[in-house]
Structures are given as C-alpha cells and as structure tokens.
Amino acid sequence: MEQFLPFISEIGFPALVTFYLLYRIEAKLEAVIQSVQDLPKQMINMKN
C-alpha cells in the first residue's frame, strides 16, 4: 500500500487535470461539429 501512494500522487493529479480539460473541450468540440454540419444549409440559404 505504501508503494502505491507515491504512484497515485504522481499520476493522479495529472490524470485528473487531463480528464477535466477533456470534459471542458468536449462541449466546445460539439459546438464546432454542429456549426460544420449546419454550414451547407447556410450556404444554400445564402444563394437564394
């Protein structure tokens, strides 16, 4: 058990930060994906 504590403290914090950042970026990526999917519709509307 004592051997795992330094491992968790060294790896746990960076892993936590990574998962937090991935969670934050996910919402922004979904907005970008939606914008790209809507782009053809908007281009058709601009022609008319």
XYZ file of C-alpha atoms in Angstrom:
48
model
C 0.000 0.000 0.000
C 2.834 2.391 0.838
C 4.353 1.812 -2.589
C 1.163 2.869 -4.358
C 0.764 6.198 -2.577
C 3.602 7.983 -4.429
C 2.369 6.493 -7.702
C -1.158 7.795 -7.125
C 0.074 11.223 -6.103
C 2.355 11.486 -9.165
C -0.103 10.117 -11.710
C -3.427 11.008 -10.102
C -3.169 14.788 -10.307
C -2.105 14.946 -13.968
C -4.806 12.418 -14.843
C -7.421 14.481 -13.021
C -6.359 17.658 -14.824
C -6.399 15.824 -18.164
C -9.919 14.491 -17.652
C -11.137 17.925 -16.559
C -9.684 19.586 -19.658
C -11.102 16.899 -21.932
C -14.519 17.441 -20.380
C -14.296 21.191 -20.971
C -13.097 20.790 -24.555
C -15.829 18.269 -25.393
C -18.606 20.870 -25.208
C -16.677 23.241 -27.450
C -15.951 20.491 -29.964
C -19.639 19.619 -30.148
C -20.424 23.257 -30.971
C -17.820 23.229 -33.745
C -19.187 19.962 -35.138
C -22.712 21.383 -35.154
C -21.514 24.510 -36.954
C -19.758 22.456 -39.619
C -22.859 20.308 -40.118
C -25.067 23.401 -40.480
C -22.707 25.100 -42.935
C -24.122 23.521 -46.151
C -27.653 24.605 -45.178
C -26.470 28.153 -44.535
C -24.607 28.272 -47.853
C -27.733 27.144 -49.726
C -29.759 29.842 -47.988
C -27.190 32.490 -48.960
C -27.505 31.570 -52.657
C -31.266 32.124 -52.607
